[in-house]
PDB file of C-alpha atoms in Angstrom:
ATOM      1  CA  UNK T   1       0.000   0.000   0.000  1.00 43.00           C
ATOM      2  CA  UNK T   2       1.421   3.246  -1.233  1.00 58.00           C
ATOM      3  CA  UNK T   3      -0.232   6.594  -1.481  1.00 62.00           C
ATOM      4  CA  UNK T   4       0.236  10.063  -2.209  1.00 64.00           C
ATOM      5  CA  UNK T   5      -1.203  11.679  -0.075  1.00 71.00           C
ATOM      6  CA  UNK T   6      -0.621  15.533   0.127  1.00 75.00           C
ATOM      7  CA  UNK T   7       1.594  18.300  -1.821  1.00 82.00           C
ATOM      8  CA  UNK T   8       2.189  21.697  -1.426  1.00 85.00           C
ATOM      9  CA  UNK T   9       5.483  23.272  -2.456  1.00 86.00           C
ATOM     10  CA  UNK T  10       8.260  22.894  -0.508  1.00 88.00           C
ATOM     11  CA  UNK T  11       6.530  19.485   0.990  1.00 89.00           C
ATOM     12  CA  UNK T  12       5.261  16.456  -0.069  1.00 87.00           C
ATOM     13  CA  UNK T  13       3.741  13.434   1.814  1.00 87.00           C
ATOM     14  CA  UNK T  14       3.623   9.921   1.091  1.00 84.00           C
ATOM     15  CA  UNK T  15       2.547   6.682   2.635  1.00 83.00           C
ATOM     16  CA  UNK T  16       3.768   3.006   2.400  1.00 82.00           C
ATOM     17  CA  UNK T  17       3.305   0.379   5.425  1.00 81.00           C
ATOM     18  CA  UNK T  18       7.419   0.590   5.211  1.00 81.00           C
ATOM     19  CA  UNK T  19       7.068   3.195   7.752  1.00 84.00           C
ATOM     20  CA  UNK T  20       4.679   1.656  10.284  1.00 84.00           C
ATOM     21  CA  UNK T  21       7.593  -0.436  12.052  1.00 82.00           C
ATOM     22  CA  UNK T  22      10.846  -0.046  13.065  1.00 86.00           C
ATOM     23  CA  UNK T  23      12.866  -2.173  10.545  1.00 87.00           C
ATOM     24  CA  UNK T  24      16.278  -2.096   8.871  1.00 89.00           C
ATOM     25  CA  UNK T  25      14.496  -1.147   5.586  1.00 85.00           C
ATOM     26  CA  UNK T  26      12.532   1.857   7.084  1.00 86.00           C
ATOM     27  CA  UNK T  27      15.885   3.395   8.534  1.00 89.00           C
ATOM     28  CA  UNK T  28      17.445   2.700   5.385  1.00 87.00           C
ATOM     29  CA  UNK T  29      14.631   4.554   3.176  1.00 84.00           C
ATOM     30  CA  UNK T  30      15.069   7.349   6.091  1.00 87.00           C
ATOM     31  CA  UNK T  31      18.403   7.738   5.300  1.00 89.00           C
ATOM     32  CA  UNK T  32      18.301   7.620   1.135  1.00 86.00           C
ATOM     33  CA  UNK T  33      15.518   9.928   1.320  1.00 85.00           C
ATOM     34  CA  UNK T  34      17.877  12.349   3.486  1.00 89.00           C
ATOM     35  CA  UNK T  35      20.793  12.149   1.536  1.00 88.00           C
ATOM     36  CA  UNK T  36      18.437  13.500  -1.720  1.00 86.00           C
ATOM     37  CA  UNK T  37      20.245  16.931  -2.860  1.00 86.00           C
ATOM     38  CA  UNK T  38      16.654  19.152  -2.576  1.00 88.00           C
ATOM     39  CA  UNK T  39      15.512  17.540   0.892  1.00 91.00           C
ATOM     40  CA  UNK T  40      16.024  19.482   4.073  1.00 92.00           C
ATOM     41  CA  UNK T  41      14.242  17.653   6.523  1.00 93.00           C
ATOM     42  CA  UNK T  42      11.651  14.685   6.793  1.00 92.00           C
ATOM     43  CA  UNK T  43       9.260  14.118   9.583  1.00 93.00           C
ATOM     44  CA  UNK T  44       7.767  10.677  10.362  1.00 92.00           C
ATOM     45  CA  UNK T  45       4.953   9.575  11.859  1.00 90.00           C
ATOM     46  CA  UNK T  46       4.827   6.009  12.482  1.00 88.00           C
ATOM     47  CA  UNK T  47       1.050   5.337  13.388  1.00 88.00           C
ATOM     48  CA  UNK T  48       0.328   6.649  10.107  1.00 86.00           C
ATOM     49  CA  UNK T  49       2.574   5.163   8.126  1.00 85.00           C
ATOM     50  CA  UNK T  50       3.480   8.518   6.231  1.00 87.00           C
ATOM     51  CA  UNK T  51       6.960  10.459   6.294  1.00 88.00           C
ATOM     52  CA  UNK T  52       6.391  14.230   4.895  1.00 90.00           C
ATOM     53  CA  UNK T  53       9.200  15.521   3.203  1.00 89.00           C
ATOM     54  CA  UNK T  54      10.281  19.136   2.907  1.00 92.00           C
ATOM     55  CA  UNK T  55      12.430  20.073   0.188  1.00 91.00           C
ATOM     56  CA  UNK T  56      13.758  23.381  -1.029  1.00 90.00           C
ATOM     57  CA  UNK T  57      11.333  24.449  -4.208  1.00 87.00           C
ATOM     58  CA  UNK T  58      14.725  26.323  -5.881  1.00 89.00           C
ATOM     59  CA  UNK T  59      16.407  23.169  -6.191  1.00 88.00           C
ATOM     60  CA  UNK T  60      13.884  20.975  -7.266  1.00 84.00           C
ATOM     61  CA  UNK T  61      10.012  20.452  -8.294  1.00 81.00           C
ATOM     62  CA  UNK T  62       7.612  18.051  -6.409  1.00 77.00           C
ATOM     63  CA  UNK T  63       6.973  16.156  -9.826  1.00 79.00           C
ATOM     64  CA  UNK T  64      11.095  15.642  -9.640  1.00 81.00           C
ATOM     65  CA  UNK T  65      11.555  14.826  -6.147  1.00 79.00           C
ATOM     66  CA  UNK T  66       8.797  12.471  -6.501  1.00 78.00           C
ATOM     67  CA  UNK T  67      10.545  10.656  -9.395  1.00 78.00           C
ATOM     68  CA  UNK T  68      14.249  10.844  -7.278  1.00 77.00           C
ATOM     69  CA  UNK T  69      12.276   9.296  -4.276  1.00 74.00           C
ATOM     70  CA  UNK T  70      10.960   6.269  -6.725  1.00 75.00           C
ATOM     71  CA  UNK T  71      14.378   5.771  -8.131  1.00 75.00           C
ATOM     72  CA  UNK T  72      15.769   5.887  -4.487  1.00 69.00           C
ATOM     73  CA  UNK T  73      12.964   4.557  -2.844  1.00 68.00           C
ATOM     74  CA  UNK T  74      10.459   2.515  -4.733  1.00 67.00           C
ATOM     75  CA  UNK T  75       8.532   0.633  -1.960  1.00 63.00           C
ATOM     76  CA  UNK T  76       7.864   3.786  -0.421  1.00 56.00           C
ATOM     77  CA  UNK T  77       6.258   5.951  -2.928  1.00 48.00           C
ATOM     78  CA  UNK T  78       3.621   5.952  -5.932  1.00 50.00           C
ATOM     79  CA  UNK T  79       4.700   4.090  -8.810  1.00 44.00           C
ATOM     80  CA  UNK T  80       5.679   5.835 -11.659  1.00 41.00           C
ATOM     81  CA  UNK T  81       2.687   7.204 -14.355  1.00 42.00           C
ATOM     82  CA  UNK T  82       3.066   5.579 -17.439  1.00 41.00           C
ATOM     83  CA  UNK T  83       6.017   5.870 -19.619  1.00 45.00           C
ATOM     84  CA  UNK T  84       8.413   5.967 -16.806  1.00 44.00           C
ATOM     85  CA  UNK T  85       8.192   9.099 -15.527  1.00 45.00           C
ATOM     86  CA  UNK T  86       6.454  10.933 -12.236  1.00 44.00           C
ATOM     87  CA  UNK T  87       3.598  12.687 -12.775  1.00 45.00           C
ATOM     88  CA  UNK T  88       4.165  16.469 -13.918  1.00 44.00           C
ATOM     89  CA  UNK T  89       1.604  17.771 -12.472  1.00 44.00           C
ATOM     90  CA  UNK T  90      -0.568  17.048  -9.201  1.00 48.00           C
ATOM     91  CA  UNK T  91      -3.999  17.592 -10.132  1.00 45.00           C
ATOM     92  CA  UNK T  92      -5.320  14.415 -10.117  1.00 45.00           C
ATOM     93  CA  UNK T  93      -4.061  14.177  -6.169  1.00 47.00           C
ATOM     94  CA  UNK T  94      -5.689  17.262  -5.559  1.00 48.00           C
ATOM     95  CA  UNK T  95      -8.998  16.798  -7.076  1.00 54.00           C
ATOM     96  CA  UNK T  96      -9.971  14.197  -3.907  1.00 68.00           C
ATOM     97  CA  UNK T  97      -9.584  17.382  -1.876  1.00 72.00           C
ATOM     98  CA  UNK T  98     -11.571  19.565  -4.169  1.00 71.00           C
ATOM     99  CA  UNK T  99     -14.411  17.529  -4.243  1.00 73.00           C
ATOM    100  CA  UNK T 100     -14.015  17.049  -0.472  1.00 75.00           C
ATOM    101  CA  UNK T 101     -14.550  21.662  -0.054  1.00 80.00           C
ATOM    102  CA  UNK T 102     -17.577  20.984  -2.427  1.00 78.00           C
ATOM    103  CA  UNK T 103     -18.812  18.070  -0.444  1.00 79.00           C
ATOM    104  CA  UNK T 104     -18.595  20.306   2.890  1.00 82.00           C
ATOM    105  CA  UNK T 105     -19.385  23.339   1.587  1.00 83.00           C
ATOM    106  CA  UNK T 106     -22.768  21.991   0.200  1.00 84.00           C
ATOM    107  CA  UNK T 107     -23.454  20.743   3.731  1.00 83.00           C
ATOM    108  CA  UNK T 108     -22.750  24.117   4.892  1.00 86.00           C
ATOM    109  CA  UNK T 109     -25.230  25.350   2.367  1.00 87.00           C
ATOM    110  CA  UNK T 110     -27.898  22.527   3.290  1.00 85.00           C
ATOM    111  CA  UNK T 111     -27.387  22.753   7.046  1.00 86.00           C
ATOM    112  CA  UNK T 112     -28.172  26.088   6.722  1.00 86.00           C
ATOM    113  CA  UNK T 113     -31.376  26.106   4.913  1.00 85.00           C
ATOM    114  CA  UNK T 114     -32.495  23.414   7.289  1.00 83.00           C
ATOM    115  CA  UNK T 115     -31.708  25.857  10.312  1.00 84.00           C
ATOM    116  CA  UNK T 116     -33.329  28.669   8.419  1.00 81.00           C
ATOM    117  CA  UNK T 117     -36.432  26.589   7.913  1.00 82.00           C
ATOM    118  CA  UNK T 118     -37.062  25.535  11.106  1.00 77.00           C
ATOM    119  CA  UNK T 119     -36.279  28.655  12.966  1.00 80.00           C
ATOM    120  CA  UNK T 120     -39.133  30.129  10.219  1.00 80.00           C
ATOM    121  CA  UNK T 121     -41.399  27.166  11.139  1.00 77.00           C
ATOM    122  CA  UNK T 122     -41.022  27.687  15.135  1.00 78.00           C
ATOM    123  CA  UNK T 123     -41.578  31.540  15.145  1.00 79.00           C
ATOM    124  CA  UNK T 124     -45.190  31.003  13.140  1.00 70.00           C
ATOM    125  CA  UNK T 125     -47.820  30.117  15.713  1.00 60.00           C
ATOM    126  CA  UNK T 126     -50.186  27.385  14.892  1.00 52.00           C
TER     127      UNK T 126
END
């Protein structure tokens, strides 16, 4: 199981069940990961399987540091799209989120109504 999970510039996240334990191969992704030329930290969090690295956006692009961290780390980040390469762009990872501010905004919207309704129906007196 490996995911993509968030991107923004200067940080990416991923997810693989690599980092859920303590293991050889974990500290040994850890450390490749590091030693990438763009990467100036990484942050783990172990119950959720996900390390979120931050990288310096004047030395590389997330599409690029998400192909160097397949060719460095392949059981710990999306395959590659089709043809070899990362993806160049990350609107497919951010659509999930755009339908998920349309999902709750809606509810806003509905909740709303609903309130506005029933505070109409409770001031008129049967």
């Amino acid at each position: 199981m490996n995911e993509f999970l968030h991107h923004v510039p200067g940080r990416v996240r991923i997810r693989a069940r690599l980092f859920r334990s303590e293991s050889r191969e974990r500290s040994q992704a850890l450390r490749r990961l590091r030693a990438l030329p763009a990467v100036r930290s990484l942050r783990l969090n172990e119950k959720a399987g996900s390390v979120t690295v931050f990288y310096d956006t004047c030395e590389t692009s997330g599409a690029e540091l998400l192909q160097r961290l397949q060719q460095e780390c392949p059981q710990a980040t999306l395959p590659l799209a089709p043809g070899g390469r990362a993806p160049s762009t990350f609107a497919a990872a951010q659509r999930p989120i755009a339908a998920e501010i349309g999902k709750v905004a809606l509810n806003m919207l509905v909740n709303k109504g609903v309130s506005y309704s029933l505070s109409t129906l409770l001031r008129t007196r049967f």
